[in-house]
Short mmCIF file of N, CA and C in Angstrom, two decimals:
data_model
loop_
_atom_site.label_atom_id
_atom_site.label_comp_id
_atom_site.label_asym_id
_atom_site.label_seq_id
_atom_site.Cartn_x
_atom_site.Cartn_y
_atom_site.Cartn_z
N MET A 230 -4.92 -55.00 -12.28
CA MET A 230 -6.51 -55.74 -11.26
C MET A 230 -7.25 -55.02 -10.35
N TYR A 231 -5.88 -53.41 -9.63
CA TYR A 231 -5.48 -53.37 -8.26
C TYR A 231 -7.54 -52.05 -8.81
N ASP A 232 -6.79 -51.36 -9.59
CA ASP A 232 -8.84 -50.55 -10.15
C ASP A 232 -10.12 -51.35 -9.68
N GLU A 233 -9.46 -53.01 -10.90
CA GLU A 233 -10.67 -53.64 -10.27
C GLU A 233 -11.71 -53.64 -9.73
N LEU A 234 -10.15 -54.18 -8.76
CA LEU A 234 -10.94 -54.55 -7.15
C LEU A 234 -11.23 -53.34 -6.93
N GLU A 235 -10.27 -52.32 -6.81
CA GLU A 235 -11.35 -50.29 -5.56
C GLU A 235 -12.34 -50.46 -6.29
N GLN A 236 -12.76 -51.23 -7.82
CA GLN A 236 -14.40 -50.64 -8.77
C GLN A 236 -14.75 -50.77 -7.87
N MET A 237 -14.30 -52.60 -7.59
CA MET A 237 -15.87 -53.60 -7.74
C MET A 237 -15.98 -53.28 -5.83
N TYR A 238 -15.22 -52.58 -4.89
CA TYR A 238 -15.53 -52.32 -3.39
C TYR A 238 -16.54 -50.98 -3.44
N GLN A 239 -15.82 -50.27 -4.81
CA GLN A 239 -16.93 -48.48 -4.99
C GLN A 239 -18.68 -49.25 -4.45
N GLU A 240 -18.92 -49.91 -5.71
CA GLU A 240 -19.48 -50.63 -6.52
C GLU A 240 -20.77 -51.23 -4.93
N VAL A 241 -20.51 -51.68 -3.62
CA VAL A 241 -21.05 -52.52 -2.92
C VAL A 241 -21.24 -51.53 -2.41
N ILE A 242 -20.12 -50.88 -1.88
CA ILE A 242 -20.10 -49.15 -1.08
C ILE A 242 -21.64 -48.42 -2.03
N LEU A 243 -21.93 -48.48 -2.84
CA LEU A 243 -23.14 -47.44 -3.56
C LEU A 243 -24.26 -48.25 -4.31
N GLU A 244 -23.91 -49.93 -3.53
CA GLU A 244 -25.75 -50.81 -3.68
C GLU A 244 -26.00 -50.63 -2.60
N ALA A 245 -24.99 -50.97 -1.05
CA ALA A 245 -25.64 -50.59 0.34
C ALA A 245 -26.05 -49.67 0.71
N SER A 246 -24.99 -48.50 0.11
CA SER A 246 -26.28 -47.25 0.81
C SER A 246 -27.53 -46.88 -0.52
N LYS A 247 -27.94 -47.71 -1.62
CA LYS A 247 -29.27 -47.19 -1.75
C LYS A 247 -29.99 -48.49 -1.00
N ALA A 248 -29.82 -49.23 -1.27
CA ALA A 248 -30.70 -50.25 -0.31
C ALA A 248 -29.93 -50.77 1.10
N PRO A 249 -30.51 -49.28 1.84
CA PRO A 249 -29.25 -49.72 3.11
C PRO A 249 -30.64 -51.05 4.39
N HIS A 250 -29.54 -51.70 4.82
CA HIS A 250 -30.71 -52.87 6.08
C HIS A 250 -30.36 -52.39 6.43
N GLY A 251 -31.17 -52.93 7.95
CA GLY A 251 -31.35 -52.38 9.59
C GLY A 251 -32.04 -50.84 9.43
N LYS A 252 -32.55 -50.32 8.55
CA LYS A 252 -32.38 -48.39 8.71
C LYS A 252 -34.55 -48.46 8.71
N GLN A 253 -35.20 -48.42 9.31
CA GLN A 253 -36.45 -47.79 10.06
C GLN A 253 -35.90 -46.19 10.61
N HIS A 254 -37.14 -45.81 9.61
CA HIS A 254 -38.05 -44.08 10.47
C HIS A 254 -38.17 -43.90 11.73
N PHE A 255 -37.79 -43.81 12.70
CA PHE A 255 -38.30 -43.84 13.53
C PHE A 255 -37.33 -42.80 14.67
N ALA A 256 -36.37 -41.91 13.96
CA ALA A 256 -36.10 -40.41 14.54
C ALA A 256 -36.27 -39.42 14.70
N ALA A 257 -36.70 -38.62 15.44
CA ALA A 257 -36.77 -36.99 15.18
C ALA A 257 -36.40 -36.64 13.40
N ASP A 258 -36.49 -36.13 13.05
CA ASP A 258 -36.79 -34.34 12.29
C ASP A 258 -34.89 -33.42 12.98
N ILE A 259 -34.06 -33.84 12.38
CA ILE A 259 -33.31 -32.56 13.49
C ILE A 259 -33.74 -31.43 12.67
N THR A 260 -33.54 -30.76 11.00
CA THR A 260 -33.99 -29.64 10.98
C THR A 260 -34.70 -29.50 11.19
N SER A 261 -35.86 -29.95 12.02
CA SER A 261 -37.53 -29.10 12.19
C SER A 261 -36.35 -28.53 13.53
N ALA A 262 -37.40 -26.81 14.01
CA ALA A 262 -37.39 -26.39 15.56
C ALA A 262 -38.69 -27.83 16.72
N ALA A 263 -39.46 -28.83 15.97
CA ALA A 263 -40.44 -29.08 17.19
C ALA A 263 -39.64 -29.95 17.74
N SER A 264 -38.28 -31.17 16.32
CA SER A 264 -37.40 -31.72 16.77
C SER A 264 -36.30 -31.53 17.99
N GLU A 265 -36.28 -30.43 18.18
CA GLU A 265 -34.82 -29.94 18.92
C GLU A 265 -35.56 -29.96 19.64
N GLN A 266 -36.79 -30.00 20.69
CA GLN A 266 -36.98 -29.51 21.40
C GLN A 266 -37.53 -31.39 21.88
N ALA A 267 -38.64 -31.89 20.91
CA ALA A 267 -38.52 -33.37 21.64
C ALA A 267 -36.85 -33.67 21.92
N SER A 268 -36.06 -33.36 21.23
CA SER A 268 -34.37 -34.07 21.70
C SER A 268 -34.26 -33.50 22.81
N SER A 269 -34.39 -32.71 23.30
CA SER A 269 -33.77 -32.00 25.00
C SER A 269 -35.00 -32.47 25.92
N ALA A 270 -36.11 -33.12 26.00
CA ALA A 270 -36.59 -34.07 26.48
C ALA A 270 -35.55 -35.27 26.48
N ALA A 271 -35.78 -36.40 27.86
CA ALA A 271 -35.18 -37.45 27.91
C ALA A 271 -36.18 -38.33 27.36
N GLN A 272 -35.37 -39.35 26.49
CA GLN A 272 -35.91 -40.46 26.14
C GLN A 272 -36.49 -41.69 25.24
N THR A 273 -37.46 -42.45 26.22
CA THR A 273 -37.49 -44.28 26.28
C THR A 273 -37.88 -44.91 25.05
N VAL A 274 -36.55 -45.80 25.18
CA VAL A 274 -37.05 -46.88 24.80
C VAL A 274 -37.59 -48.06 25.17
N ARG A 275 -38.16 -48.16 24.38
CA ARG A 275 -38.38 -49.61 25.12
C ARG A 275 -38.72 -50.85 24.18
N ALA A 276 -37.76 -52.03 24.82
CA ALA A 276 -37.81 -52.91 24.04
C ALA A 276 -39.03 -53.23 23.12
N GLU A 277 -38.68 -53.90 22.35
CA GLU A 277 -39.71 -55.26 21.65
C GLU A 277 -40.00 -56.69 22.10
N HIS A 278 -38.06 -57.14 22.34
CA HIS A 278 -38.65 -58.89 22.95
C HIS A 278 -38.51 -58.82 24.48
N GLU A 279 -39.55 -59.79 25.66
CA GLU A 279 -38.98 -59.79 26.68
C GLU A 279 -37.59 -60.19 27.08
N ALA A 280 -37.94 -59.47 27.83
CA ALA A 280 -36.56 -60.04 28.53
C ALA A 280 -35.00 -59.04 28.50
N CYS A 281 -35.37 -58.51 27.98
CA CYS A 281 -34.06 -57.51 26.54
C CYS A 281 -34.25 -56.22 26.95
N VAL A 282 -33.42 -54.70 26.78
CA VAL A 282 -33.45 -53.76 27.36
C VAL A 282 -32.22 -53.10 26.41
N SER A 283 -33.67 -52.21 26.22
CA SER A 283 -32.88 -51.32 24.96
C SER A 283 -32.06 -50.20 25.39
N ALA A 284 -31.46 -49.65 23.91
CA ALA A 284 -31.16 -48.08 24.79
C ALA A 284 -30.92 -47.26 22.92
N GLN A 285 -30.62 -46.13 22.65
CA GLN A 285 -29.74 -46.18 21.54
C GLN A 285 -28.91 -44.64 21.84
N SER A 286 -28.19 -43.51 20.86
CA SER A 286 -26.82 -43.08 20.79
C SER A 286 -27.66 -42.79 19.50
N HIS A 287 -27.40 -41.16 19.69
CA HIS A 287 -27.24 -40.61 18.26
C HIS A 287 -25.68 -39.91 18.40
N GLN A 288 -25.48 -40.06 16.77
CA GLN A 288 -24.51 -39.76 16.74
C GLN A 288 -23.99 -38.89 15.42
N PHE A 289 -23.50 -37.90 15.19
CA PHE A 289 -23.31 -36.77 14.60
C PHE A 289 -21.77 -36.17 14.22
N ASN A 290 -21.27 -35.97 12.39
CA ASN A 290 -20.47 -35.68 12.47
C ASN A 290 -20.16 -34.36 11.09
N PRO A 291 -19.29 -33.03 12.15
CA PRO A 291 -19.83 -32.02 11.54
C PRO A 291 -19.00 -31.81 10.46
N THR A 292 -18.18 -32.63 9.75
CA THR A 292 -17.56 -32.39 9.43
C THR A 292 -18.07 -32.77 7.48
N CYS A 293 -19.01 -33.92 7.83
CA CYS A 293 -19.59 -33.16 6.54
C CYS A 293 -21.45 -33.11 6.78
N GLY A 294 -22.01 -33.29 7.40
CA GLY A 294 -23.41 -33.64 8.12
C GLY A 294 -23.61 -34.59 8.02
N ASP A 295 -23.35 -35.36 8.01
CA ASP A 295 -23.91 -37.17 8.62
C ASP A 295 -24.51 -37.07 9.91
N GLU A 296 -25.83 -38.23 10.20
CA GLU A 296 -25.76 -38.01 11.33
C GLU A 296 -26.71 -39.76 11.07
N VAL A 297 -26.43 -40.28 12.73
CA VAL A 297 -27.42 -41.26 13.32
C VAL A 297 -27.70 -42.13 13.75
N THR A 298 -28.90 -41.92 14.26
CA THR A 298 -29.26 -43.01 15.58
C THR A 298 -29.51 -43.87 16.13
N VAL A 299 -28.84 -45.02 16.62
CA VAL A 299 -28.29 -46.32 16.61
C VAL A 299 -29.33 -46.71 17.34
N ARG A 300 -30.93 -47.63 17.36
CA ARG A 300 -30.76 -48.35 18.09
C ARG A 300 -30.87 -50.10 18.78
N VAL A 301 -30.37 -50.16 19.78
CA VAL A 301 -30.24 -51.41 19.74
C VAL A 301 -31.12 -52.96 21.12
N GLU A 302 -31.21 -53.92 20.33
CA GLU A 302 -32.00 -53.97 21.92
C GLU A 302 -30.94 -55.23 22.49
N LEU A 303 -30.64 -55.95 23.64
CA LEU A 303 -29.28 -56.77 24.14
C LEU A 303 -30.56 -57.41 25.14
N SER A 304 -30.45 -58.67 25.24
CA SER A 304 -30.80 -60.24 25.36
C SER A 304 -30.52 -58.35 27.86
N ASP A 305 -31.10 -60.03 27.97
CA ASP A 305 -29.94 -59.01 29.69
C ASP A 305 -30.02 -60.46 30.07
N GLY A 306 -29.32 -61.51 29.55
CA GLY A 306 -27.92 -62.04 29.67
C GLY A 306 -28.98 -63.33 31.24
N THR A 307 -30.30 -62.99 32.06
CA THR A 307 -30.54 -63.94 32.91
C THR A 307 -30.79 -65.08 32.87
N ASN A 308 -30.44 -65.46 31.64
CA ASN A 308 -31.29 -67.57 31.60
C ASN A 308 -29.83 -67.63 32.06
N GLY A 309 -28.74 -66.87 31.50
CA GLY A 309 -27.42 -67.93 31.38
C GLY A 309 -27.00 -68.01 30.07
N GLU A 310 -27.01 -66.68 29.24
CA GLU A 310 -27.02 -67.51 27.82
C GLU A 310 -25.81 -66.11 27.97
N PRO A 311 -24.96 -65.82 27.19
CA PRO A 311 -24.64 -64.53 27.42
C PRO A 311 -24.63 -63.04 26.32
N ILE A 312 -24.91 -62.11 27.05
CA ILE A 312 -26.06 -61.00 26.25
C ILE A 312 -25.64 -61.01 24.71
N ARG A 313 -26.44 -60.85 24.11
CA ARG A 313 -26.53 -61.35 22.46
C ARG A 313 -27.03 -59.78 22.27
N ILE A 314 -27.23 -59.39 20.71
CA ILE A 314 -27.78 -58.20 20.15
C ILE A 314 -29.07 -58.70 19.56
N GLU A 315 -30.53 -58.72 20.61
CA GLU A 315 -31.71 -59.59 19.70
C GLU A 315 -32.21 -58.34 18.52
N ASN A 316 -32.04 -57.66 18.53
CA ASN A 316 -31.97 -56.14 17.89
C ASN A 316 -30.83 -55.32 16.96
N LEU A 317 -31.75 -54.86 15.81
CA LEU A 317 -30.09 -53.53 15.75
C LEU A 317 -31.34 -52.77 14.58
N ILE A 318 -31.20 -51.65 14.71
CA ILE A 318 -32.10 -50.77 13.77
C ILE A 318 -31.41 -49.17 13.78
N TRP A 319 -31.22 -48.64 12.69
CA TRP A 319 -30.65 -47.59 13.13
C TRP A 319 -31.59 -46.32 11.36
N ASP A 320 -31.84 -45.26 12.23
CA ASP A 320 -32.11 -44.18 10.80
C ASP A 320 -31.35 -42.81 10.86
N GLY A 321 -30.76 -42.81 10.14
CA GLY A 321 -30.48 -40.62 9.73
C GLY A 321 -30.13 -40.78 7.83
N GLN A 322 -29.25 -40.08 8.50
CA GLN A 322 -28.51 -39.95 6.73
C GLN A 322 -27.87 -38.61 6.73
N GLY A 323 -27.33 -39.09 5.56
CA GLY A 323 -25.14 -38.79 5.44
C GLY A 323 -24.96 -39.23 4.32
N CYS A 324 -24.00 -39.47 3.57
CA CYS A 324 -23.01 -39.83 2.65
C CYS A 324 -22.61 -40.99 2.79
N SER A 325 -22.92 -41.92 1.31
CA SER A 325 -23.22 -43.12 0.70
C SER A 325 -22.12 -43.87 1.62
N ILE A 326 -21.00 -43.33 2.36
CA ILE A 326 -20.44 -44.24 2.92
C ILE A 326 -20.47 -44.61 4.36
N SER A 327 -21.12 -43.17 4.81
CA SER A 327 -21.21 -43.61 6.51
C SER A 327 -22.57 -44.42 5.51
N GLN A 328 -23.71 -44.06 5.14
CA GLN A 328 -25.45 -45.65 4.77
C GLN A 328 -24.58 -46.33 4.56
N ALA A 329 -23.54 -46.80 3.79
CA ALA A 329 -23.22 -48.40 3.55
C ALA A 329 -22.99 -48.38 5.15
N SER A 330 -21.81 -48.39 5.04
CA SER A 330 -21.04 -48.50 6.77
C SER A 330 -22.02 -49.09 7.29
N LEU A 331 -23.50 -48.49 7.70
CA LEU A 331 -24.17 -48.63 8.41
C LEU A 331 -24.84 -50.27 8.43
N SER A 332 -25.37 -50.45 7.16
CA SER A 332 -25.58 -51.35 6.50
C SER A 332 -25.49 -52.50 6.54
N ILE A 333 -23.21 -51.73 6.21
CA ILE A 333 -23.44 -53.78 6.98
C ILE A 333 -22.61 -54.07 7.90
N MET A 334 -22.60 -52.64 9.02
CA MET A 334 -22.54 -53.07 9.83
C MET A 334 -23.21 -53.94 10.45
N TYR A 335 -24.90 -53.46 10.24
CA TYR A 335 -26.58 -53.28 10.87
C TYR A 335 -25.50 -55.32 10.78
N ASP A 336 -25.94 -55.87 9.04
CA ASP A 336 -24.96 -57.20 9.07
C ASP A 336 -24.09 -57.89 9.29
N LEU A 337 -23.06 -57.33 9.81
CA LEU A 337 -22.42 -58.63 10.61
C LEU A 337 -22.60 -58.67 11.82
N VAL A 338 -23.39 -57.07 12.46
CA VAL A 338 -24.07 -57.86 13.93
C VAL A 338 -24.90 -58.15 14.29
N GLN A 339 -26.36 -58.17 13.54
CA GLN A 339 -27.50 -58.71 14.05
C GLN A 339 -27.41 -59.87 14.32
N GLY A 340 -27.74 -60.91 15.89
CA GLY A 340 -27.78 -61.14 16.06
C GLY A 340 -26.68 -61.91 16.63
N LYS A 341 -25.37 -61.34 17.34
CA LYS A 341 -24.38 -61.52 17.44
C LYS A 341 -24.68 -61.18 18.83
N THR A 342 -23.96 -61.99 19.72
CA THR A 342 -23.58 -61.61 20.88
C THR A 342 -22.62 -60.14 21.06
N LEU A 343 -23.69 -59.91 21.97
CA LEU A 343 -22.35 -58.29 22.66
C LEU A 343 -20.28 -58.44 22.09
N ASP A 344 -19.98 -60.18 22.97
CA ASP A 344 -19.15 -59.87 22.53
C ASP A 344 -18.42 -60.26 21.83
N GLU A 345 -19.26 -60.25 20.81
CA GLU A 345 -18.81 -60.84 19.31
C GLU A 345 -18.60 -58.90 18.09
N ALA A 346 -19.91 -58.72 17.98
CA ALA A 346 -20.24 -57.41 18.17
C ALA A 346 -19.24 -56.10 17.93
N MET A 347 -18.38 -56.49 19.58
CA MET A 347 -17.43 -55.56 20.51
C MET A 347 -16.44 -55.52 19.51
N GLU A 348 -15.84 -56.81 19.33
CA GLU A 348 -14.67 -57.45 18.75
C GLU A 348 -15.07 -56.55 17.21
N LEU A 349 -15.74 -57.23 16.30
CA LEU A 349 -15.86 -56.84 14.66
C LEU A 349 -15.81 -55.23 15.28
N SER A 350 -16.46 -55.26 15.46
CA SER A 350 -16.02 -53.16 16.24
C SER A 350 -14.36 -52.46 15.75
N ARG A 351 -13.95 -53.29 17.46
CA ARG A 351 -12.05 -53.42 16.95
C ARG A 351 -10.81 -52.81 16.03
N THR A 352 -11.79 -54.29 14.53
CA THR A 352 -11.33 -55.39 13.94
C THR A 352 -11.35 -54.14 13.17
N PHE A 353 -12.59 -53.65 12.79
CA PHE A 353 -13.10 -51.96 11.63
C PHE A 353 -12.47 -51.20 12.54
N LYS A 354 -12.41 -50.35 13.01
CA LYS A 354 -11.71 -48.60 13.94
C LYS A 354 -9.99 -49.35 12.52
N LYS A 355 -9.60 -51.35 13.37
CA LYS A 355 -8.40 -51.22 13.00
C LYS A 355 -8.33 -50.93 10.90
N LEU A 356 -8.52 -51.75 10.50
CA LEU A 356 -8.75 -51.31 9.84
C LEU A 356 -8.91 -50.15 9.32
N MET A 357 -10.42 -48.91 10.23
CA MET A 357 -10.55 -47.32 9.59
C MET A 357 -8.60 -46.90 9.85
N GLU A 358 -7.79 -47.21 10.70
CA GLU A 358 -6.76 -47.15 11.16
C GLU A 358 -5.42 -47.94 10.17
N SER A 359 -5.64 -48.13 9.07
CA SER A 359 -4.70 -48.79 8.19
C SER A 359 -4.03 -48.13 7.64
N ARG A 360 -4.85 -46.85 6.78
CA ARG A 360 -4.65 -46.33 6.24
C ARG A 360 -3.75 -46.67 4.47
N GLY A 361 -5.33 -47.79 4.06
CA GLY A 361 -5.53 -47.88 3.85
C GLY A 361 -4.34 -49.56 3.19
N ALA A 362 -3.80 -49.73 4.41
CA ALA A 362 -2.54 -50.97 3.69
C ALA A 362 -3.53 -52.29 3.97
N GLY A 363 -4.61 -52.78 5.05
CA GLY A 363 -6.22 -53.19 6.21
C GLY A 363 -4.72 -53.77 6.31
N LEU A 364 -5.69 -55.71 6.44
CA LEU A 364 -5.35 -56.10 8.39
C LEU A 364 -4.41 -56.65 7.88
N ASP A 365 -3.27 -57.08 8.46
CA ASP A 365 -2.67 -58.86 8.24
C ASP A 365 -3.71 -59.08 9.09
N ASP A 366 -3.87 -59.80 9.27
CA ASP A 366 -4.77 -60.57 10.28
C ASP A 366 -5.52 -61.80 8.91
N ASP A 367 -5.29 -62.19 8.45
CA ASP A 367 -6.66 -63.40 7.47
C ASP A 367 -8.02 -63.25 7.55
N ALA A 368 -7.79 -64.34 8.98
CA ALA A 368 -9.00 -64.18 9.83
C ALA A 368 -9.46 -63.08 9.93
N ALA A 369 -9.88 -61.11 10.78
CA ALA A 369 -9.90 -60.81 10.91
C ALA A 369 -10.40 -60.03 9.37
N GLU A 370 -9.96 -60.01 8.07
CA GLU A 370 -10.06 -59.87 7.31
C GLU A 370 -11.75 -60.65 7.44
N GLU A 371 -11.23 -62.21 7.10
CA GLU A 371 -12.75 -62.79 6.34
C GLU A 371 -13.11 -62.40 7.97
N ALA A 372 -13.62 -62.23 9.02
CA ALA A 372 -14.70 -61.58 10.46
C ALA A 372 -15.27 -60.54 8.98
N LEU A 373 -14.85 -59.19 8.64
CA LEU A 373 -15.47 -58.40 8.76
C LEU A 373 -16.22 -58.56 7.61
N ASP A 374 -15.99 -59.65 6.72
CA ASP A 374 -16.93 -59.71 4.94
C ASP A 374 -17.14 -59.15 4.45
N ASP A 375 -18.40 -58.01 4.48
CA ASP A 375 -18.32 -57.38 2.81
C ASP A 375 -17.78 -55.22 3.81
N ALA A 376 -17.61 -55.47 5.01
CA ALA A 376 -17.64 -54.41 5.59
C ALA A 376 -15.09 -54.44 5.42
N ILE A 377 -14.11 -55.28 4.95
CA ILE A 377 -13.52 -54.70 3.86
C ILE A 377 -13.08 -54.36 2.71
N VAL A 378 -14.45 -54.03 2.12
CA VAL A 378 -14.95 -52.84 1.16
C VAL A 378 -14.37 -51.93 1.30
N PHE A 379 -14.38 -51.35 2.94
CA PHE A 379 -14.46 -49.82 3.16
C PHE A 379 -12.79 -49.58 3.42
N GLN A 380 -11.49 -50.31 3.11
CA GLN A 380 -9.95 -50.46 3.03
C GLN A 380 -9.29 -49.77 2.62
N GLY A 381 -9.99 -48.68 1.66
CA GLY A 381 -10.19 -47.69 0.18
C GLY A 381 -10.11 -46.98 0.86
N VAL A 382 -11.39 -46.76 1.85
CA VAL A 382 -12.17 -45.42 2.43
C VAL A 382 -10.39 -44.99 3.26
N SER A 383 -10.43 -46.02 4.33
CA SER A 383 -8.84 -45.57 5.61
C SER A 383 -7.97 -45.43 5.24
N LYS A 384 -7.31 -44.59 3.77
CA LYS A 384 -6.90 -43.69 2.76
C LYS A 384 -7.40 -42.05 3.23
N TYR A 385 -8.23 -41.57 3.21
CA TYR A 385 -8.98 -40.93 2.85
C TYR A 385 -9.63 -40.32 4.19
N PRO A 386 -8.59 -39.62 5.60
CA PRO A 386 -8.36 -39.63 6.57
C PRO A 386 -10.16 -38.59 6.96
N MET A 387 -10.72 -37.74 6.21
CA MET A 387 -11.89 -36.91 5.89
C MET A 387 -13.18 -38.16 6.10
N ARG A 388 -12.99 -39.17 5.50
CA ARG A 388 -13.50 -40.01 5.69
C ARG A 388 -14.28 -41.50 6.23
N ILE A 389 -12.80 -41.19 7.24
CA ILE A 389 -12.82 -42.57 8.03
C ILE A 389 -13.47 -42.07 9.40
N LYS A 390 -13.89 -41.08 9.50
CA LYS A 390 -15.82 -40.18 10.47
C LYS A 390 -16.49 -41.19 10.48
N CYS A 391 -16.64 -41.00 8.84
CA CYS A 391 -18.60 -41.40 8.06
C CYS A 391 -18.27 -42.90 8.33
N ALA A 392 -17.03 -43.62 7.91
CA ALA A 392 -17.52 -44.56 7.84
C ALA A 392 -17.62 -45.58 9.82
N LEU A 393 -17.09 -44.84 10.58
CA LEU A 393 -17.21 -44.92 11.76
C LEU A 393 -18.43 -44.87 12.55
N LEU A 394 -18.76 -43.82 12.95
CA LEU A 394 -20.34 -43.25 12.96
C LEU A 394 -20.94 -44.40 13.35
N GLY A 395 -21.90 -45.45 13.14
CA GLY A 395 -22.20 -46.34 13.16
C GLY A 395 -22.00 -47.27 14.06
N TRP A 396 -20.96 -47.46 13.86
CA TRP A 396 -20.43 -48.01 15.17
C TRP A 396 -19.86 -47.07 17.08
N GLU A 397 -19.80 -46.36 16.77
CA GLU A 397 -19.48 -45.77 17.31
C GLU A 397 -21.25 -45.16 18.12
N GLY A 398 -22.17 -45.28 16.74
CA GLY A 398 -23.68 -45.71 17.70
C GLY A 398 -24.35 -47.09 17.95
N LEU A 399 -23.18 -47.84 17.68
CA LEU A 399 -23.48 -49.36 18.03
C LEU A 399 -23.20 -49.03 20.22
N LYS A 400 -21.73 -49.21 19.64
CA LYS A 400 -20.88 -49.12 20.99
C LYS A 400 -21.86 -47.67 22.52
N ASP A 401 -21.85 -46.66 21.93
CA ASP A 401 -22.90 -46.15 23.40
C ASP A 401 -24.70 -45.69 22.63
N SER A 402 -24.58 -47.15 22.84
CA SER A 402 -25.89 -48.39 22.57
C SER A 402 -25.78 -48.59 23.26
N ALA A 403 -25.01 -50.01 23.60
CA ALA A 403 -24.47 -50.25 23.98
C ALA A 403 -24.37 -50.60 24.88
N ALA A 404 -23.74 -49.61 25.81
CA ALA A 404 -22.75 -49.14 27.13
C ALA A 404 -24.01 -48.94 26.86
N ILE A 405 -24.94 -47.72 26.68
CA ILE A 405 -26.51 -46.92 28.12
C ILE A 405 -26.65 -48.52 28.32
N ALA A 406 -26.94 -49.23 27.19
CA ALA A 406 -28.08 -50.17 27.21
C ALA A 406 -27.68 -51.27 28.64
N LEU A 407 -26.52 -51.31 28.50
CA LEU A 407 -25.61 -52.46 30.02
C LEU A 407 -25.67 -51.42 31.42
N THR A 408 -25.36 -50.06 31.17
CA THR A 408 -25.68 -49.78 32.23
C THR A 408 -27.12 -49.85 32.98
N GLN A 409 -28.02 -49.73 32.02
CA GLN A 409 -29.54 -49.86 32.94
C GLN A 409 -29.31 -51.18 32.69
N MET A 410 -28.64 -52.34 32.70
CA MET A 410 -29.00 -53.73 32.94
C MET A 410 -28.55 -53.60 34.03
N THR A 411 -28.21 -52.71 34.79
CA THR A 411 -26.67 -53.03 36.24
C THR A 411 -27.73 -51.68 37.46
N LYS A 412 -28.51 -51.45 37.19
CA LYS A 412 -29.99 -50.13 37.83
C LYS A 412 -30.47 -51.43 38.33
#
């Protein structure tokens, strides 16, 4: 039974990495010399929606070469509603774990309030720290939806960073956007 569950989890990860949700090609190709010059210059990110603030964060995992740029567009909260993720896109390359984690993260947080998304991020990080044991909270596991498939990944310390890369990009880009709101 355990082997069947593990195999199903692996299939979900492979499927999510082959047809990733939220991925768009917008980041510079870091392998070219022109991209090094472009990345050293300040980059302005414009919001597609009125009353929104956008920001992006580039993350790199030197252990296996994964890299991602996460771009988030947050409502500015001026309408009295909680700050919400209005748009989330990402661009990057890497192993199937990093790409699948980004795809599943996109599905989980797109349209959520920022507070809800950050709670999911904390829960996912706890899962990654579980070393394969999972979470003791059924509601938290259910909230993670398909992201629970990464429980098996948490047994391998070298792969945890792959799974967390996109989540770190989300947190960083959201923090940058929040900082811009207070200016």
